[in-house]
Coordinates of C-alpha atoms and ligand atoms in Angstrom, one line a residue:
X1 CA 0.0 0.0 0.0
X2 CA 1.7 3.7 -1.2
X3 CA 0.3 5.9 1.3
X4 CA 0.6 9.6 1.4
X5 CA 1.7 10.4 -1.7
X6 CA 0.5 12.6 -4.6
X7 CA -0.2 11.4 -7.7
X8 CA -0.4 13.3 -11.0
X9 CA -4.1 13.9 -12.7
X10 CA -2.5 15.2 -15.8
X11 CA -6.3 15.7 -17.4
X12 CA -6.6 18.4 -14.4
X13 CA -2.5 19.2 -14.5
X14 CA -2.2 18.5 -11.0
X15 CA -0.9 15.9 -8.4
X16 CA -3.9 14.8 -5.9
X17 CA -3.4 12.8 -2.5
X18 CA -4.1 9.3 -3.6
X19 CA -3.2 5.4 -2.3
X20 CA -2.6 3.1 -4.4
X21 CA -3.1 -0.7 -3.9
X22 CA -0.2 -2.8 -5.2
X23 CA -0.8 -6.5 -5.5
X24 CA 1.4 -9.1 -7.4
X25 CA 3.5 -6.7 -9.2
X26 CA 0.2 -4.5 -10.5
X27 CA -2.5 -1.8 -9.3
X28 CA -5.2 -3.3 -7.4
X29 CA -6.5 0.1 -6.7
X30 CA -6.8 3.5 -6.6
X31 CA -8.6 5.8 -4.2
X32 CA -8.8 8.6 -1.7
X33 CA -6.4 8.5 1.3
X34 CA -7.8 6.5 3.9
X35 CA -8.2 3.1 1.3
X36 CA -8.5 -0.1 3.5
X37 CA -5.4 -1.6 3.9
X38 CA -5.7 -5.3 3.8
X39 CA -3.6 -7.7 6.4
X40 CA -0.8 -8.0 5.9
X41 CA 0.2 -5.5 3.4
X42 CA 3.6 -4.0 3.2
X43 CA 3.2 -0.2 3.7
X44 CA 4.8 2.4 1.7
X45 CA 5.4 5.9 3.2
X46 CA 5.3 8.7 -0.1
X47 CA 4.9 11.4 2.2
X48 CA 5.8 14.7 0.2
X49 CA 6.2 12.2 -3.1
X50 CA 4.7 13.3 -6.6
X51 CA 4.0 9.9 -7.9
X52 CA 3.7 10.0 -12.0
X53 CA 3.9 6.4 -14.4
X54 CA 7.6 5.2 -15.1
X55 CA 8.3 6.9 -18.8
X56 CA 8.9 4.6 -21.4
X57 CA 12.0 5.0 -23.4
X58 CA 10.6 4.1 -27.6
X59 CA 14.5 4.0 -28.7
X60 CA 17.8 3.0 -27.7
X61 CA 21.0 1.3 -28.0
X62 CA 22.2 -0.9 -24.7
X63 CA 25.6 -0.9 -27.2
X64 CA 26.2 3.0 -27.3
X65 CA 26.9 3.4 -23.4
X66 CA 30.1 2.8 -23.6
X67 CA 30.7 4.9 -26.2
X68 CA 28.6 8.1 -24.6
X69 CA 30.6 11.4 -25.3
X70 CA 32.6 10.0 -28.3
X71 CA 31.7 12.1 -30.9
X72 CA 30.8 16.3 -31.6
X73 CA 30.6 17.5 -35.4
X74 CA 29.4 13.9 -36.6
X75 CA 26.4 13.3 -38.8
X76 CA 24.3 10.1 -38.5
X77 CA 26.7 9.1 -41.8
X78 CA 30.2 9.6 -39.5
X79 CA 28.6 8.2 -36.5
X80 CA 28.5 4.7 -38.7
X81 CA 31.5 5.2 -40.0
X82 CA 32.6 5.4 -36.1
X83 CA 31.9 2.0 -35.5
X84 CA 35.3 1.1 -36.8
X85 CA 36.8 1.8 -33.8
X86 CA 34.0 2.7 -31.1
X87 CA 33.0 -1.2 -31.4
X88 CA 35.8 -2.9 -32.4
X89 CA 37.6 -5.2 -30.2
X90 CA 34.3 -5.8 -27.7
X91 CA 33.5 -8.3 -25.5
X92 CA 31.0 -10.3 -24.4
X93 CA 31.7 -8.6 -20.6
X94 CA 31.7 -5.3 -22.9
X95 CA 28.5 -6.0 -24.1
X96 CA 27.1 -6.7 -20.6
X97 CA 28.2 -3.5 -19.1
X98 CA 27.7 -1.1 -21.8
X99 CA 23.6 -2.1 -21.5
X100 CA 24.3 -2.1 -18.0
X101 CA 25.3 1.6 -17.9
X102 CA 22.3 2.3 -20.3
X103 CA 20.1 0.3 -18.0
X104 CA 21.0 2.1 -14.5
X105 CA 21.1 5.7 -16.5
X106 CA 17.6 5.5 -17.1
X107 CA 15.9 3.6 -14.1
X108 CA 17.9 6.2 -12.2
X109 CA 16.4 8.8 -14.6
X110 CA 12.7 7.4 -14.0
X111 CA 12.5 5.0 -16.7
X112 CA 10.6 1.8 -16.6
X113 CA 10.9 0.4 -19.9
X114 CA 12.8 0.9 -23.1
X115 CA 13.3 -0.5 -26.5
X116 CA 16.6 -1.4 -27.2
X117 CA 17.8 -2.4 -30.6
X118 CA 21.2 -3.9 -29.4
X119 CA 24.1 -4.7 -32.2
X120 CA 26.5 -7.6 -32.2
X121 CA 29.2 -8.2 -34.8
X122 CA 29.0 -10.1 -37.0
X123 CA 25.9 -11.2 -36.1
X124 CA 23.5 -12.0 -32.9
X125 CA 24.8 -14.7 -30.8
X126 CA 22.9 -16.6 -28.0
X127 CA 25.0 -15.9 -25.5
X128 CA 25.2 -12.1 -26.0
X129 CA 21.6 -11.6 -26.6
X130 CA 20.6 -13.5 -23.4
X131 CA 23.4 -11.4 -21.5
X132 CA 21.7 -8.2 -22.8
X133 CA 19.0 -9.7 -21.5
X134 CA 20.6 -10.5 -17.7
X135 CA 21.3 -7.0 -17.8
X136 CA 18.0 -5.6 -18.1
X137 CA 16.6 -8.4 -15.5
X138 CA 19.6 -7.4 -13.0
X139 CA 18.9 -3.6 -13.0
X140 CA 15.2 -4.3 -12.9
X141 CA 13.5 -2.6 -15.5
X142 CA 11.3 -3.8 -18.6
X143 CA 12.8 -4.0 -22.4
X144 CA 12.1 -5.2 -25.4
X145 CA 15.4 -6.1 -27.1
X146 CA 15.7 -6.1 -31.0
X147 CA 19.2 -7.5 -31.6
X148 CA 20.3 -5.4 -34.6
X149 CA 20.8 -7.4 -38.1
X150 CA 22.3 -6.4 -41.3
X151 CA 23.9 -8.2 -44.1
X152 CA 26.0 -5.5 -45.9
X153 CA 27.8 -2.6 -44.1
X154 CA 27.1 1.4 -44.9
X155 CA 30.0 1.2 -47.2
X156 CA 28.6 -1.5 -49.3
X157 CA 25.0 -0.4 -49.3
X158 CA 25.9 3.4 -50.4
X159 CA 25.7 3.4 -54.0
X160 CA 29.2 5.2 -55.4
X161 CA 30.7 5.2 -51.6
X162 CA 33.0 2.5 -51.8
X163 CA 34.4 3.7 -55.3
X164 CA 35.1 7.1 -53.7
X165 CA 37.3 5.8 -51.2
X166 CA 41.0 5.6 -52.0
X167 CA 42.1 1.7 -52.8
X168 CA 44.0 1.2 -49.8
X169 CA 40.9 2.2 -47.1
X170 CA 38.3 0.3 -49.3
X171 CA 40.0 -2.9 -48.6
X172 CA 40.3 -1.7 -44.8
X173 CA 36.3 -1.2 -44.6
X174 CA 35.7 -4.2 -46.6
X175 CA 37.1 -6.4 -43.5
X176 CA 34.3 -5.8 -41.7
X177 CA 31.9 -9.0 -42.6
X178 CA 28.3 -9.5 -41.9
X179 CA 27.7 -13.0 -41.0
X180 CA 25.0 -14.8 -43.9
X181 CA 21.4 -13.6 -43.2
X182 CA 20.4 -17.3 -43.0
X183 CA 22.4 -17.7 -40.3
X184 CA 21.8 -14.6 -38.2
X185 CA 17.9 -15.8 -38.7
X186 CA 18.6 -19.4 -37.9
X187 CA 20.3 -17.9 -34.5
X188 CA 17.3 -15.8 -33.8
X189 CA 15.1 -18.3 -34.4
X190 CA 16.9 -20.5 -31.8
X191 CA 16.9 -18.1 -29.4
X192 CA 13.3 -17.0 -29.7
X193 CA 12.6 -20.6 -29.2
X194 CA 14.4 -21.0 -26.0
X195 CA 14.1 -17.6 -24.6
X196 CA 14.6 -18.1 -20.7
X197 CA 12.8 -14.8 -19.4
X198 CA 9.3 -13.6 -18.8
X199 CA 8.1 -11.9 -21.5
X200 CA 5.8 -9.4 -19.7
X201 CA 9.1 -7.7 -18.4
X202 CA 11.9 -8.8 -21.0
X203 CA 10.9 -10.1 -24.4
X204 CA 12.7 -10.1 -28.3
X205 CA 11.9 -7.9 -31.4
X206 CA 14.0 -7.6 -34.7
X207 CA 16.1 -5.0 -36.0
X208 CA 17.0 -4.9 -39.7
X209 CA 18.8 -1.8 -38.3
X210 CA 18.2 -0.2 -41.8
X211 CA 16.9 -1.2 -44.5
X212 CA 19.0 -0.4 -47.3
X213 CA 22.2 -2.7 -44.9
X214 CA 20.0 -5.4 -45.3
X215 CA 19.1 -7.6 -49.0
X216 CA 15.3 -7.8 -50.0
X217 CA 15.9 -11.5 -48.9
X218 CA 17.1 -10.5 -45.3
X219 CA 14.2 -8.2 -44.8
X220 CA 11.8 -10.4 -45.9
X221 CA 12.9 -13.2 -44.0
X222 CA 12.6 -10.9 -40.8
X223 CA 9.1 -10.2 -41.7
X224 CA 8.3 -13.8 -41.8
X225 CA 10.2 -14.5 -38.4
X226 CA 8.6 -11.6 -36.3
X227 CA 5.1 -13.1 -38.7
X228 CA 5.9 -16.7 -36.9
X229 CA 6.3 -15.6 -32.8
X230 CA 4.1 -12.3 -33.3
X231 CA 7.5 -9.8 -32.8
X232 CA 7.5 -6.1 -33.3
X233 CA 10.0 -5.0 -35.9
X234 CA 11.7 -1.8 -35.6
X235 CA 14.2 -0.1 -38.2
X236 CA 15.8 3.3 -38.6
X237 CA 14.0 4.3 -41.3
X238 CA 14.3 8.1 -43.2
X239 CA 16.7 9.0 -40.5
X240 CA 18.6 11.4 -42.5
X241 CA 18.4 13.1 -45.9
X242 CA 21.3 11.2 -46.9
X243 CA 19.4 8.0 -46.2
X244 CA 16.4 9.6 -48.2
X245 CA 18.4 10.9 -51.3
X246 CA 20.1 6.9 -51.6
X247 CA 17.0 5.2 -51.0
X248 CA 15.6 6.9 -53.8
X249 CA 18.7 5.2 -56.0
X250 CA 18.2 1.8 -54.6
X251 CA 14.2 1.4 -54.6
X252 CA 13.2 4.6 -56.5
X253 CA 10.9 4.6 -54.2
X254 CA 10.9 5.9 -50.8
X255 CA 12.2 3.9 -47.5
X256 CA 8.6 3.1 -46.2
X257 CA 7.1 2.3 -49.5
X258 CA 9.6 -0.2 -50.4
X259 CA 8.9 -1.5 -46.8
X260 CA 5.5 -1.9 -47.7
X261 CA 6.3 -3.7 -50.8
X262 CA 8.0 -6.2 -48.9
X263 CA 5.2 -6.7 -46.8
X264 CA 6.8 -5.5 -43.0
X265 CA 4.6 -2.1 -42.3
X266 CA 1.8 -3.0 -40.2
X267 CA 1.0 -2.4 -36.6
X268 CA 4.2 -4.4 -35.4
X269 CA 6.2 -2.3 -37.2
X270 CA 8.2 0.7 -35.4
X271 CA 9.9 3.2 -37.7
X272 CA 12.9 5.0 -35.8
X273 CA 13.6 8.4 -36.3
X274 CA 11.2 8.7 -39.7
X275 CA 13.1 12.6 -40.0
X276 CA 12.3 12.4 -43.5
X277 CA 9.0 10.8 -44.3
X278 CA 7.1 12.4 -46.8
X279 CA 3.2 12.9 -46.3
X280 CA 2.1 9.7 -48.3
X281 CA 4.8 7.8 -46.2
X282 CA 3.0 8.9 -42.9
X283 CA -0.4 8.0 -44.4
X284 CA 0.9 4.7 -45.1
X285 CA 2.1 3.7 -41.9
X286 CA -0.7 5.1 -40.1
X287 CA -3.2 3.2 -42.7
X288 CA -0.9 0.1 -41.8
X289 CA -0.8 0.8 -38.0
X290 CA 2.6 1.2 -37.7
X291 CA 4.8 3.3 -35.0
X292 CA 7.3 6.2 -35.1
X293 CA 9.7 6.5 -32.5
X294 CA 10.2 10.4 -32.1
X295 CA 14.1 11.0 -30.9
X296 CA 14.5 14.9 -31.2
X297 CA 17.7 14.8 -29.1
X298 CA 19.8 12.7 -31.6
X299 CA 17.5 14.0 -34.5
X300 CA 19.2 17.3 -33.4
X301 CA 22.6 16.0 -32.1
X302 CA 23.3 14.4 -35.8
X303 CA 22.2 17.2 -38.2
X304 CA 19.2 14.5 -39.6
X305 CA 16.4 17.7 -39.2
X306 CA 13.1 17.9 -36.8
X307 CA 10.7 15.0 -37.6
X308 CA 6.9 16.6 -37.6
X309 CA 5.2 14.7 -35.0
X310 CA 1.9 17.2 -35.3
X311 CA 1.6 15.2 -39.1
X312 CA 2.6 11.7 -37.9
X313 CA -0.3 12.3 -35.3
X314 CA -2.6 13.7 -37.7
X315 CA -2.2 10.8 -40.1
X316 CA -2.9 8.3 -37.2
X317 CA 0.6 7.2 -36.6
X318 CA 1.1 5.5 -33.4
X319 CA 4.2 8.2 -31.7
X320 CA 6.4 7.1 -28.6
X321 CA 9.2 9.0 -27.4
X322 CA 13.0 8.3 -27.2
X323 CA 16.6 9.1 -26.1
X324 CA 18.4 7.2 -28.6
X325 CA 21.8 5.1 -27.9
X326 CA 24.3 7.3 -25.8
X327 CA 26.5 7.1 -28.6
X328 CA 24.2 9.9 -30.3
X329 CA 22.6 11.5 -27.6
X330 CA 25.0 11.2 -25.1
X331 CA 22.6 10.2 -22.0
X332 CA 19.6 8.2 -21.6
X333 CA 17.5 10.8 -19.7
X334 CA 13.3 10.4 -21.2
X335 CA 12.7 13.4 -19.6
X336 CA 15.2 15.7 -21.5
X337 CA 13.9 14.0 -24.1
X338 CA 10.1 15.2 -23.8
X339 CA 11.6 18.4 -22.9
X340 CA 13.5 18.5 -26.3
X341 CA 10.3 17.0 -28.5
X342 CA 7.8 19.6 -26.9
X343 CA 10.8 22.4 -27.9
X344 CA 11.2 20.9 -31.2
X345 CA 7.4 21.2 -32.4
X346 CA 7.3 24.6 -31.1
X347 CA 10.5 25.7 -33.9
X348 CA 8.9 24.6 -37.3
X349 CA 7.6 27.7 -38.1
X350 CA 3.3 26.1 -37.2
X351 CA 1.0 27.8 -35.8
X352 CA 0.6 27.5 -32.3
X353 CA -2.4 25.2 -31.7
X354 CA -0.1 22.9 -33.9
X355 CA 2.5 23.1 -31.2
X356 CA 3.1 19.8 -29.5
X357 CA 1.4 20.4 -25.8
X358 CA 2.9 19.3 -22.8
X359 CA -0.1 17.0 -22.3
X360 CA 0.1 15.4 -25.8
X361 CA 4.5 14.9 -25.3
X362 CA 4.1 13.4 -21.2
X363 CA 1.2 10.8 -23.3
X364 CA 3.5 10.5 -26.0
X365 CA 6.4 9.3 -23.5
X366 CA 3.8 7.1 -21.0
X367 CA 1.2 5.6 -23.4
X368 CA 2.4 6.5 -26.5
X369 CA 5.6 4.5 -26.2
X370 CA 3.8 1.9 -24.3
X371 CA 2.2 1.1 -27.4
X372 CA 5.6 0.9 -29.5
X373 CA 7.0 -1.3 -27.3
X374 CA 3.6 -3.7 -27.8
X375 CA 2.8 -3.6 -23.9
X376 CA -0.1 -0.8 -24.3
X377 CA -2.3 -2.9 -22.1
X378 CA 0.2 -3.1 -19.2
X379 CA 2.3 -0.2 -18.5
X380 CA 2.4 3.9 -19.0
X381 CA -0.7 4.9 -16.9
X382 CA -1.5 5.1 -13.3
X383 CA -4.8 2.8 -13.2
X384 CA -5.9 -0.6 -11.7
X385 CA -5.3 -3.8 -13.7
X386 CA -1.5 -1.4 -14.9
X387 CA 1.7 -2.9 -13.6
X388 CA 2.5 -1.0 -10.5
X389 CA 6.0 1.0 -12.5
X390 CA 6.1 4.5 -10.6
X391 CA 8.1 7.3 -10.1
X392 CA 8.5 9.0 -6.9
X393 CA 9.8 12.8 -7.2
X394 CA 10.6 15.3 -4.1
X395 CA 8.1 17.6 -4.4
X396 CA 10.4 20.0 -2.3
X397 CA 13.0 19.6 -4.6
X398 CA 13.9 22.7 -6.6
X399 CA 12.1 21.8 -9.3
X400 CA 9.3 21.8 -7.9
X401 CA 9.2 24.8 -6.4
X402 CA 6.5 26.7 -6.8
X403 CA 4.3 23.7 -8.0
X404 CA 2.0 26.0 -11.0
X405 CA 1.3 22.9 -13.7
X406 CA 2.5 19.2 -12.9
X407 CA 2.3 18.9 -16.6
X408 CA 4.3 21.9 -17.8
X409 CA 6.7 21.5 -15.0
X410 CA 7.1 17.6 -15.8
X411 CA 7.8 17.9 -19.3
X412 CA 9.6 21.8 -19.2
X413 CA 11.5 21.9 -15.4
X414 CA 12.1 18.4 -14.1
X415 CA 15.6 16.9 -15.4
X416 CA 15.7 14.1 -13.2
X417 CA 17.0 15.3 -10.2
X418 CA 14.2 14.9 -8.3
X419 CA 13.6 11.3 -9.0
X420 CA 13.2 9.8 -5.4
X421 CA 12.6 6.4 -6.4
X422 CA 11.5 4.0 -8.9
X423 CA 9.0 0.9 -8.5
X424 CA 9.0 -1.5 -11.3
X425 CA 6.1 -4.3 -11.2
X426 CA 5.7 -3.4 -7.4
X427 CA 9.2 -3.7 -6.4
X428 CA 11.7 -0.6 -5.6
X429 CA 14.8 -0.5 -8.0
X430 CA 15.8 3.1 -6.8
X431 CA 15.4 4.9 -3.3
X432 CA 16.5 7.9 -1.7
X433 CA 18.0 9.0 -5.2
X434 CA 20.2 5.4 -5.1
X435 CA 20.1 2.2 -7.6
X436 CA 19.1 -0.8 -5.3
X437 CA 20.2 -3.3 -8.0
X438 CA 23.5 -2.6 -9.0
X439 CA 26.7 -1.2 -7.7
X440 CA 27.7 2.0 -9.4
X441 CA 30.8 1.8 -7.4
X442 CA 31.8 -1.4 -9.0
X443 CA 30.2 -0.4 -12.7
X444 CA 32.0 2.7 -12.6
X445 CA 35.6 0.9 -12.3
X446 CA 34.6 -1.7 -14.9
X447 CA 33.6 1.3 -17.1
X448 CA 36.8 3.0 -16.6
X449 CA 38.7 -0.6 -17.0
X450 CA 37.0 -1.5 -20.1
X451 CA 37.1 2.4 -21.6
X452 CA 40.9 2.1 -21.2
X453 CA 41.4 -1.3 -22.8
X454 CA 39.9 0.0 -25.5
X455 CA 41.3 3.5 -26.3
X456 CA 44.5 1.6 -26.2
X457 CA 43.5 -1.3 -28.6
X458 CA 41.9 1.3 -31.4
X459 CA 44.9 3.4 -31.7
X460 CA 45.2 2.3 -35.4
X461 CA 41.1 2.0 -35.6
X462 CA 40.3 5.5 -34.7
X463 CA 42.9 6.7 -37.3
X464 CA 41.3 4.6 -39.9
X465 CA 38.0 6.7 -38.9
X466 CA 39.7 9.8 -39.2
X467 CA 41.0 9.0 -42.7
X468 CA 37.2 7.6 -43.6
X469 CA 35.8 10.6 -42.7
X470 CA 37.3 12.9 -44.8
X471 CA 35.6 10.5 -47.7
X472 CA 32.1 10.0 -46.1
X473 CA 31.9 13.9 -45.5
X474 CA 32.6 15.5 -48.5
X475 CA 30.4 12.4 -50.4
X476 CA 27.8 12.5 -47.9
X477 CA 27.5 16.3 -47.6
X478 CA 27.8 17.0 -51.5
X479 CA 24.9 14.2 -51.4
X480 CA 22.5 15.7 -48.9
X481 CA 22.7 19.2 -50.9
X482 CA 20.4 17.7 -53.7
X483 CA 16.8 18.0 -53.8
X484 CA 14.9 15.1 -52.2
X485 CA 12.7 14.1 -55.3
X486 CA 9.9 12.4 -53.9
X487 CA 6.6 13.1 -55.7
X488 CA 3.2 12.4 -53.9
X489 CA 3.0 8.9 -54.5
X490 CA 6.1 7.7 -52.8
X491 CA 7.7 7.6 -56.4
X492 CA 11.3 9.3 -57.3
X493 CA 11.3 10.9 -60.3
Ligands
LIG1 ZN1 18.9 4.3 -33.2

């Protein structure tokens, strides 16, 4: 039984004194202070807590923790080519603690669930999948993991790319191998067969991580995986105009419509990013069912534009919010990123009742993303029959202070410094501003330990990058200069 506490009535953008009833992991009920407490119940003191739903993170990547900070100037375009040294050399351990770090960042930063399309090289493995997995079970809080699948790299799916490289750097990025789609499937498939965890708190999803990396054949035979155990699929699709302008080469169509071709868009499906969908793209995938992932912060932090949520929404497109990997956004904080999406909308130039609200972002990052990550029924409100995942925020912390509008002040003032603690399926995973489940003490040497190893093996790596760059730069930003010729049909001309 929470007693005490006050919990946010968004509809009347307020917090009102309220228990709530916990049993087995979920909301039994809701009422007036004073509810009957039943014997034996384990009381919960949220004096001077504003309790709100745990937000619900639509995008990440467990795998770009441990490369947080990397990178300033780069454009989604370099931040690929980065993964020649900010991935090489990994190991299973690395893999662990990178989605570690991600993990503790945002249950420490009032997150409850997340979505995390997490990339192994070659190619998924059972044992680094599951260990993704642990890591999400260890910290405590809820994910849907989409281990990220390709069968070509950037290099090889950019048309002209690998011919502008000079000879001796082509055959440096053509080391990097993707494993044979039949066999990344075939591992999946395995996996998804014997998967060892709950699915209500840690489940699988599939990431053709984007389309164009990935044959017709791959991405067909994703569709007919995620088809056979019901899995969402979720792709970064029309991320950038570069992306856009290429697409238009490979398909001459654009991303989504070739998508739909193929037969993947429907209400499983989760576009990341979607920057540069053109109107009929949006009517499509709202037509179809399908989901946007909104990431303004690494929208912004890579150059790839302001994605125009007010049109996804008017089109019916299902809209969650996201951080992104730390590798392009540099934290995992939801509620800088509703901050950032409710900015966003309020820069392109609509008119104001266009604007994003503060209302519409908070059930963009609660609901919204609930629904991306296919667990609408079960988490992102405050309501009986919900899981029981709640935030607890000092409502004397600065903030806070003057309380005018829960809803403004959740989206536009809190950062996460007030986050108290965290209840995931009834049980505490932070208090008094501490992670229960892990030891940062002990992650943060590991970090250090593993950061160090390596730096010092991607000496020669991290030049490589700098040499790439100059190449992918000048033919990626000579590129995104041309007109994106997309005509109303999807078509390029
Ligand atoms: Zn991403």
């Amino acid at each position: 039984m929470i007693r005490g506490g006050l919990l946010l009535d968004a509809r009347h953008r307020a917090f009102a004194a309220a228990d709530i009833l916990v049993a087995d992991g979920r909301i039994a009920e809701l009422g007036p202070p004073g509810l009957p407490v039943p014997e034996n119940a384990k009381l919960v003191n949220a004096t001077g807590k504003l309790i709100h739903p745990g937000l619900i993170n639509a995008h990440t990547h467990g795998h770009g923790s441990l490369s947080k900070g990397m990178g300033d100037r780069w454009t989604l375009e370099l931040l690929l080519t980065s993964s020649v040294f900010t991935y090489a050399g990994r190991t299973l351990e690395d893999r662990t603690l990178s989605t570690k770090l991600a993990a503790a960042e945002m249950a420490m930063k009032g997150c409850t669930a997340c979505y995390d399309l997490n990339l192994e090289l070659p190619a998924p493995t059972h044992e680094g999948t599951i260990a993704v997995a642990q890591a999400y079970a260890d910290v405590g809080i809820r994910a849907v993991i989409a281990p990220a699948v390709a069968d070509r790299s950037f290099f090889q799916a950019m048309p002209g790319l690998l011919e502008a490289l000079p000879l001796e750097l082509r055959s440096q990025v053509l080391n990097a191998r993707f494993a044979e789609p039949q066999t990344a499937l075939a591992t999946l498939k395995t996996i998804l067969v014997h998967w060892p965890f709950d699915n209500d708190k840690i489940r699988l999803a599939l990431a053709p991580t984007i389309p164009m990396h990935c044959s017709d054949d791959f991405l067909t035979g994703c569709s007919k995986l995620a088809d056979e155990f019901g899995l969402g699929v979720h792709s970064h699709v029309a991320e950038s105009k570069v992306q856009a302008l290429y697409a238009c080469q490979l398909y001459g169509s654009t991303i989504t419509a070739h998508l739909d071709r193929l037969g993947l868009i429907g209400p499983r499906f989760t576009v990341a990013h979607g920057v540069w969908l053109t109107p009929d793209d949006m009517k499509l995938l709202g037509n179809r069912g399908a989901a946007v992932a909104h990431n303004p912060g690494s929208n912004m932090r890579i150059g790839s534009g302001l994605a125009d949520v007010r049109a996804l929404l008017r089109h019916n497109v299902v809209v969650g919010i996201g951080t992104d990997g730390a590798n392009c956004a540099d934290h995992q904080n939801m509620y800088e990123a509703m901050r950032l999406a409710s900015l966003v909308s309020k820069v392109q130039g609509k008119d104001t009742q266009e604007w994003l609200s503060t209302e519409e972002v908070l059930d963009l990052a609660t609901r919204g993303s609930a629904k991306v990550l296919g667990w609408d029924n079960q988490i992102g409100q405050v309501a009986p029959g919900y899981s029981a995942d709640l935030v607890f925020l000092d409502s004397e912390h600065i903030n806070w202070l003057p309380l005018n509008d829960a809803v403004n002040q959740l989206v536009h003032s809190e950062d996460a410094t007030a986050v108290h603690s965290v209840m995931v399926a009834g049980k505490m995973i932070v208090e008094d501003h501490r992670l229960l489940t892990l030891d940062i003490a002990k992650l943060a040497k590991e970090a250090e330990r593993a950061r160090a190893r390596l730096e010092s093996i991607n000496t020669d790596n991290r030049q490589l990058f700098d040499n790439l760059a100059t190449v992918v730069n000048r033919f990626c930003h000579g590129l995104a200069q041309k007109h994106y010729p997309v005509n109303r049909f999807g078509a390029c001309y």
